[in-house]
mmCIF file of C-alpha atoms in Angstrom:
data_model
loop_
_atom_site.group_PDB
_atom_site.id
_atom_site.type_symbol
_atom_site.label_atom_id
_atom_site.label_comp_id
_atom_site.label_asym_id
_atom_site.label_seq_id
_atom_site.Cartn_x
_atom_site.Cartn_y
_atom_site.Cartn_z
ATOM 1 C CA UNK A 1 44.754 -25.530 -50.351
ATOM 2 C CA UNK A 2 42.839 -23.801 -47.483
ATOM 3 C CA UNK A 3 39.684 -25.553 -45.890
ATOM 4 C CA UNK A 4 36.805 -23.344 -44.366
ATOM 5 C CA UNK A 5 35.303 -24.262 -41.478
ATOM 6 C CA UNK A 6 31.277 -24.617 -41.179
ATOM 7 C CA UNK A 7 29.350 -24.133 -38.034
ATOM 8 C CA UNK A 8 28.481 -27.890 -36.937
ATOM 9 C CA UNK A 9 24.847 -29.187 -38.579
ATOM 10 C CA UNK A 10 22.110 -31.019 -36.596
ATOM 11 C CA UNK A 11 20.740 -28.658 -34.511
ATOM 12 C CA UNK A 12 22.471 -30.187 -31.023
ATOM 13 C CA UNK A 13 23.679 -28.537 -27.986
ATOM 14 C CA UNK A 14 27.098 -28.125 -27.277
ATOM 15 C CA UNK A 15 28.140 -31.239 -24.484
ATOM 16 C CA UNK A 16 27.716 -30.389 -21.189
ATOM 17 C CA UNK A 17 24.589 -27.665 -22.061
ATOM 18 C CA UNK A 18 22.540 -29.825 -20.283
ATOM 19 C CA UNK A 19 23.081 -32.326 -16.820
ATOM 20 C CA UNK A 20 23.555 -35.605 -16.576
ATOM 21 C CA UNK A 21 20.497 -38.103 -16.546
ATOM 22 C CA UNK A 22 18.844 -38.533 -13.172
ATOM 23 C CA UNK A 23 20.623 -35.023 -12.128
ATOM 24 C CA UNK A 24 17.648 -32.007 -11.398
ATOM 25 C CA UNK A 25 18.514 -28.597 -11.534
ATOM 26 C CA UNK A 26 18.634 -26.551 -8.754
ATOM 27 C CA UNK A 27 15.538 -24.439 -7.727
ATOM 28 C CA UNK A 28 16.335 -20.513 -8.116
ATOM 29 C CA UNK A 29 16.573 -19.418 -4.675
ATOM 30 C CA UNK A 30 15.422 -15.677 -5.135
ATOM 31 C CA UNK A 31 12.040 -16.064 -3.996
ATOM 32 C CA UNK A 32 13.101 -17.483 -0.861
ATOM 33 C CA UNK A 33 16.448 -15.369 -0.616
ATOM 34 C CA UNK A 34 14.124 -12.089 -0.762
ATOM 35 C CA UNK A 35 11.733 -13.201 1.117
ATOM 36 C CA UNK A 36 14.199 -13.652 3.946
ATOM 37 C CA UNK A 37 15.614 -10.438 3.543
ATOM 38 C CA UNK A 38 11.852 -8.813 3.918
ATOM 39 C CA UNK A 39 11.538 -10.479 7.050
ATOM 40 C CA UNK A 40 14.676 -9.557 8.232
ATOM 41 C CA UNK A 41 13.367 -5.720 7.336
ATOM 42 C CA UNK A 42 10.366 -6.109 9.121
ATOM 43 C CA UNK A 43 11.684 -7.804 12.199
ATOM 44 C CA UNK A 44 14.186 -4.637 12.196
ATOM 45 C CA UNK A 45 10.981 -1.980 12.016
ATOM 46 C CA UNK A 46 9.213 -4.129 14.830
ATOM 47 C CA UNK A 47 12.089 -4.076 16.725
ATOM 48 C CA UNK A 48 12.442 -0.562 16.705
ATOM 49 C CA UNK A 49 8.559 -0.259 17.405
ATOM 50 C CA UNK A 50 9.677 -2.147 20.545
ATOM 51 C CA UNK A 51 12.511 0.671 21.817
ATOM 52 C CA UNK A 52 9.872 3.458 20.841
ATOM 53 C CA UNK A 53 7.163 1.706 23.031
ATOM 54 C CA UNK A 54 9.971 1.801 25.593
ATOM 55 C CA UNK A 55 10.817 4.895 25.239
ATOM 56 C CA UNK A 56 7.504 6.282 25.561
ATOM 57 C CA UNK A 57 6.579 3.894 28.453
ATOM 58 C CA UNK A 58 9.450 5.231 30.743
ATOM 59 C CA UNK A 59 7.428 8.766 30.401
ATOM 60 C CA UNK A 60 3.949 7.466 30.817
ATOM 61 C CA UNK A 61 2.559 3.903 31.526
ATOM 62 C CA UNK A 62 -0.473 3.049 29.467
ATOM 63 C CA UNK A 63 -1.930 -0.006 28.443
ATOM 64 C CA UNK A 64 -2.067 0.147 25.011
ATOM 65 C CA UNK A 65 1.176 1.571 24.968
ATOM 66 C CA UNK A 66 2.097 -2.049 26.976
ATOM 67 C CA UNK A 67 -0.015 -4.073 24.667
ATOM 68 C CA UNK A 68 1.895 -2.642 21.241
ATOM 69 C CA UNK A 69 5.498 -3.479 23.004
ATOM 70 C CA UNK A 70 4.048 -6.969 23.702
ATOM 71 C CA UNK A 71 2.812 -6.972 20.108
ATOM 72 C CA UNK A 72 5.991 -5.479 18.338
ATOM 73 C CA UNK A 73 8.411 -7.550 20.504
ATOM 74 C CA UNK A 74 6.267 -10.929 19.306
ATOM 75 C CA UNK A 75 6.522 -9.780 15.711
ATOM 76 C CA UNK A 76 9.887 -8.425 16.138
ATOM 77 C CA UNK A 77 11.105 -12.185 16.863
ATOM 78 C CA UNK A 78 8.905 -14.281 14.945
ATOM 79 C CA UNK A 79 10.660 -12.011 11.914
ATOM 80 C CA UNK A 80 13.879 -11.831 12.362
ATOM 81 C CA UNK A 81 14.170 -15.192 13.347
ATOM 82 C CA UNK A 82 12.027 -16.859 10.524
ATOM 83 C CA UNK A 83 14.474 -14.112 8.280
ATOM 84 C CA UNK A 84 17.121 -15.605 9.073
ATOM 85 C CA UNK A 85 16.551 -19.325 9.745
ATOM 86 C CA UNK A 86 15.333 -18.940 5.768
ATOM 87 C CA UNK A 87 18.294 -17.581 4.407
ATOM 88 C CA UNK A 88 20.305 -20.533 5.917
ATOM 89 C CA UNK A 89 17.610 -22.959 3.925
ATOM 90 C CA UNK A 90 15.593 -24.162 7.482
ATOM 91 C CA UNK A 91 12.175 -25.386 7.028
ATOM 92 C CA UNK A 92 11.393 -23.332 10.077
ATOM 93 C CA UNK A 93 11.838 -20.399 8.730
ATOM 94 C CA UNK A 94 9.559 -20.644 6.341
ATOM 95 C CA UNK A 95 7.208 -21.501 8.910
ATOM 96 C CA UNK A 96 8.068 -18.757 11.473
ATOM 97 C CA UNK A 97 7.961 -16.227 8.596
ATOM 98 C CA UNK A 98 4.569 -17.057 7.367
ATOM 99 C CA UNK A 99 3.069 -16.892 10.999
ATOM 100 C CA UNK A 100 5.154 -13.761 11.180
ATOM 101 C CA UNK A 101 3.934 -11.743 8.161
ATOM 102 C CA UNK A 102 0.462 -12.794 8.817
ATOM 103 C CA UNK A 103 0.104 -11.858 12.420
ATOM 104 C CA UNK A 104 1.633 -8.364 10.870
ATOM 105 C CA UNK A 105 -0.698 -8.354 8.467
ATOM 106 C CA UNK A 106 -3.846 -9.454 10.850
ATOM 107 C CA UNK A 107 -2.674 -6.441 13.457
ATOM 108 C CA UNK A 108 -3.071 -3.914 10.808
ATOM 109 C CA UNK A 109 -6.109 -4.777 9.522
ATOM 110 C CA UNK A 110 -7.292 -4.825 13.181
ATOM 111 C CA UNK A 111 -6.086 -1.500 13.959
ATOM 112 C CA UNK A 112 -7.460 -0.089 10.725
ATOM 113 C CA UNK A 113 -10.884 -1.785 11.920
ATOM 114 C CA UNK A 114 -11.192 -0.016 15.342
ATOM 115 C CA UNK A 115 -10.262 3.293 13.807
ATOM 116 C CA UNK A 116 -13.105 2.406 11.054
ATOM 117 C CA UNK A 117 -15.417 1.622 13.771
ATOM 118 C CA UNK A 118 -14.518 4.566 15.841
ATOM 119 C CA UNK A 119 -14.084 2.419 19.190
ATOM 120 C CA UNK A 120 -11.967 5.186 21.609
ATOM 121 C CA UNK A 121 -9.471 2.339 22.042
ATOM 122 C CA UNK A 122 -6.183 3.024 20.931
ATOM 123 C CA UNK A 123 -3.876 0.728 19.519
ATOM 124 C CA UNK A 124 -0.209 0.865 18.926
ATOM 125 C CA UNK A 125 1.721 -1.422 16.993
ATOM 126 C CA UNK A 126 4.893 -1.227 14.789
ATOM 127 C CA UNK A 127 6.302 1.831 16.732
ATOM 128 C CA UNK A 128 2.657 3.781 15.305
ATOM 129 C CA UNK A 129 -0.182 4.940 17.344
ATOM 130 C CA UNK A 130 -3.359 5.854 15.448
ATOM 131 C CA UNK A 131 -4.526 8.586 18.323
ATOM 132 C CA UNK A 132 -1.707 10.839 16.702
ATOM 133 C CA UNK A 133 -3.484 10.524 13.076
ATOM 134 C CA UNK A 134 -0.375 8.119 11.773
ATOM 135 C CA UNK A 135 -2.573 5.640 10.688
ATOM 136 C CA UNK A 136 -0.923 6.075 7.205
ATOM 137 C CA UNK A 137 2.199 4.796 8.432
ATOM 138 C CA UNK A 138 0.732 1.338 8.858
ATOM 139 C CA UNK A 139 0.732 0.954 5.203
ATOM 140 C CA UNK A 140 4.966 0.517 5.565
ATOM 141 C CA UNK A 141 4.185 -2.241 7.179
ATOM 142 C CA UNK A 142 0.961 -3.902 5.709
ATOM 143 C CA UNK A 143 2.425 -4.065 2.231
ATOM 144 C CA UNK A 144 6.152 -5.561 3.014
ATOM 145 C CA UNK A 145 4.344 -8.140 5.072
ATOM 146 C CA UNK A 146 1.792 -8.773 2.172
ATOM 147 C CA UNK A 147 5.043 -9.550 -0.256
ATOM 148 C CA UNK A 148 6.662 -11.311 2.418
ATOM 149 C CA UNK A 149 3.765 -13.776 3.352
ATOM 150 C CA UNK A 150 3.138 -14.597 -0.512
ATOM 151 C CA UNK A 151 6.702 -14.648 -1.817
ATOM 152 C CA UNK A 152 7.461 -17.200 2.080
ATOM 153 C CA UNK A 153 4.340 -18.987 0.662
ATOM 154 C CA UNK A 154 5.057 -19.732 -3.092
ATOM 155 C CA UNK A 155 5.864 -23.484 -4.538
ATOM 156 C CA UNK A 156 9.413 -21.957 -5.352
ATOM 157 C CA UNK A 157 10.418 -21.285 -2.000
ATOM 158 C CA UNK A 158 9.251 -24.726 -1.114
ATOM 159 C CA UNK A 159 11.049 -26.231 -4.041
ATOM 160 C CA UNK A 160 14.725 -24.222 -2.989
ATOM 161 C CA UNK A 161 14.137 -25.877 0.579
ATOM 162 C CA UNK A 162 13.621 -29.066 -0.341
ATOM 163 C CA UNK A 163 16.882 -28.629 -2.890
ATOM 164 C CA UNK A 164 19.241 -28.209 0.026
ATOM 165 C CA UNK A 165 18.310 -31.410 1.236
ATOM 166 C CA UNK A 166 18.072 -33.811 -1.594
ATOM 167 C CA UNK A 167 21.637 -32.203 -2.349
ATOM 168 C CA UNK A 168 23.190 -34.050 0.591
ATOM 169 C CA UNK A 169 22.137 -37.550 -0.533
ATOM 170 C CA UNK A 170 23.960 -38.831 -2.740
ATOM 171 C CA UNK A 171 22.340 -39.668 -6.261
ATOM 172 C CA UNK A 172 23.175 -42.756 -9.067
ATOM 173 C CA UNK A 173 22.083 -40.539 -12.189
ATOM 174 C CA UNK A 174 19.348 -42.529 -13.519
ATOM 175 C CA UNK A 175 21.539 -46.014 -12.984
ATOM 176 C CA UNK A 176 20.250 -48.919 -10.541
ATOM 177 C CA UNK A 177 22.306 -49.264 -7.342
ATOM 178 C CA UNK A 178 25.536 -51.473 -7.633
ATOM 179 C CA UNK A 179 26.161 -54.205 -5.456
ATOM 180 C CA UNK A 180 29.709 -54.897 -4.435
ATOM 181 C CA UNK A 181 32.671 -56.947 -5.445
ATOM 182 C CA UNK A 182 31.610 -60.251 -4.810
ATOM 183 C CA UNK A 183 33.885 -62.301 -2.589
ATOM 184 C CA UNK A 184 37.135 -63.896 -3.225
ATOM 185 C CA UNK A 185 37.128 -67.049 -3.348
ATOM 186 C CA UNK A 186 37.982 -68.908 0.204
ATOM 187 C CA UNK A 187 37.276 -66.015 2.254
ATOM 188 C CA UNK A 188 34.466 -65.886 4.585
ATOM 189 C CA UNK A 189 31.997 -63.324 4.604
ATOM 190 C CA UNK A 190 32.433 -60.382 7.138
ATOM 191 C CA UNK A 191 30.194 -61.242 10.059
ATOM 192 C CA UNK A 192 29.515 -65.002 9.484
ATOM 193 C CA UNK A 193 31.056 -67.107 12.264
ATOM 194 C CA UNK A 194 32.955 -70.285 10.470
ATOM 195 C CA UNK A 195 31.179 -73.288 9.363
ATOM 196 C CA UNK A 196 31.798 -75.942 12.620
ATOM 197 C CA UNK A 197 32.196 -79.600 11.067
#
């Protein structure tokens, strides 16, 4: 006589499909993860708006040519180093990123304004100088920043920060806190002097 076996009945997930009581799940990190990655990027193209500031200063000093390798070196760290600091799960990177991406985001639409206006000041920044009709360029770096500044700013990104630290604390899964053995009997407590008759 052969038995067949049935699927089980009920409708309920298999043990261990979901965690233990009291236990969250852990945030997704990829909003976070990439928006580290983008600053990273972006510190690297300021960076290398820094060296071509350089590069063009050691033929020919100009201001604005100063002002952009001032500019690029600022957003160049602010970048990299909110990049990074985020990808190790440091509160200050979100913060460094978000001042970083906007500044980036507030130069462009600066130099887009004083080539709108038509002001004969030039203006350099992210290795691009509008007097050579690259203004088109800037868009490389207006969009990433965009992406960067929303995706450092999202509750998710908060939420995979704040993971890493609730992680280290150790949690009771739903159950009140349990006190200790109580005492033996006869033996003083730790830290009480003895009773003097």
């Amino acid at each position: 006589m052969t038995f067949q076996h049935y699927p089980p009945q009920g409708g309920y997930p298999a043990p261990g499909a979901y965690p233990p009581p009291g236990m969250a799940r852990q945030p997704s990190g990829a909003t976070g993860i990439i928006a580290g990655v983008l600053a990273i990027l972006g510190g690297l193209w300021f960076l290398a708006g820094v060296v071509s500031h350089v590069v063009e200063l050691s033929h020919y000093v100009i201001s604005f040519l100063v002002v952009g390798a001032v500019l690029d070196f600022v957003s160049a760290a602010l970048l990299l180093g909110g990049g990074i600091l985020l990808l190790v799960r440091k509160r200050a990177g979100r913060v460094l990123t978000v001042i970083g991406s906007a500044g980036a985001i507030g130069f462009v639409v600066l130099t887009f304004l004083f080539r709108a206006i038509g002001s004969s000041f030039y203006f350099s920044y992210g290795g691009v100088m509008l007097h050579f009709g690259f203004g088109w360029l800037l868009f490389v770096v207006l969009i990433p920043a965009i992406v960067t500044l929303v995706l450092a700013l999202i509750p998710p990104t908060g939420r995979w920060l704040e993971a890493k630290n609730t992680a280290a604390q150790p949690q009771n899964f739903g159950y009140p806190p349990q006190p200790g053995y109580p005492p033996a009997p006869g033996a003083q407590q730790q830290g009480q002097p003895p009773a003097q008759w």
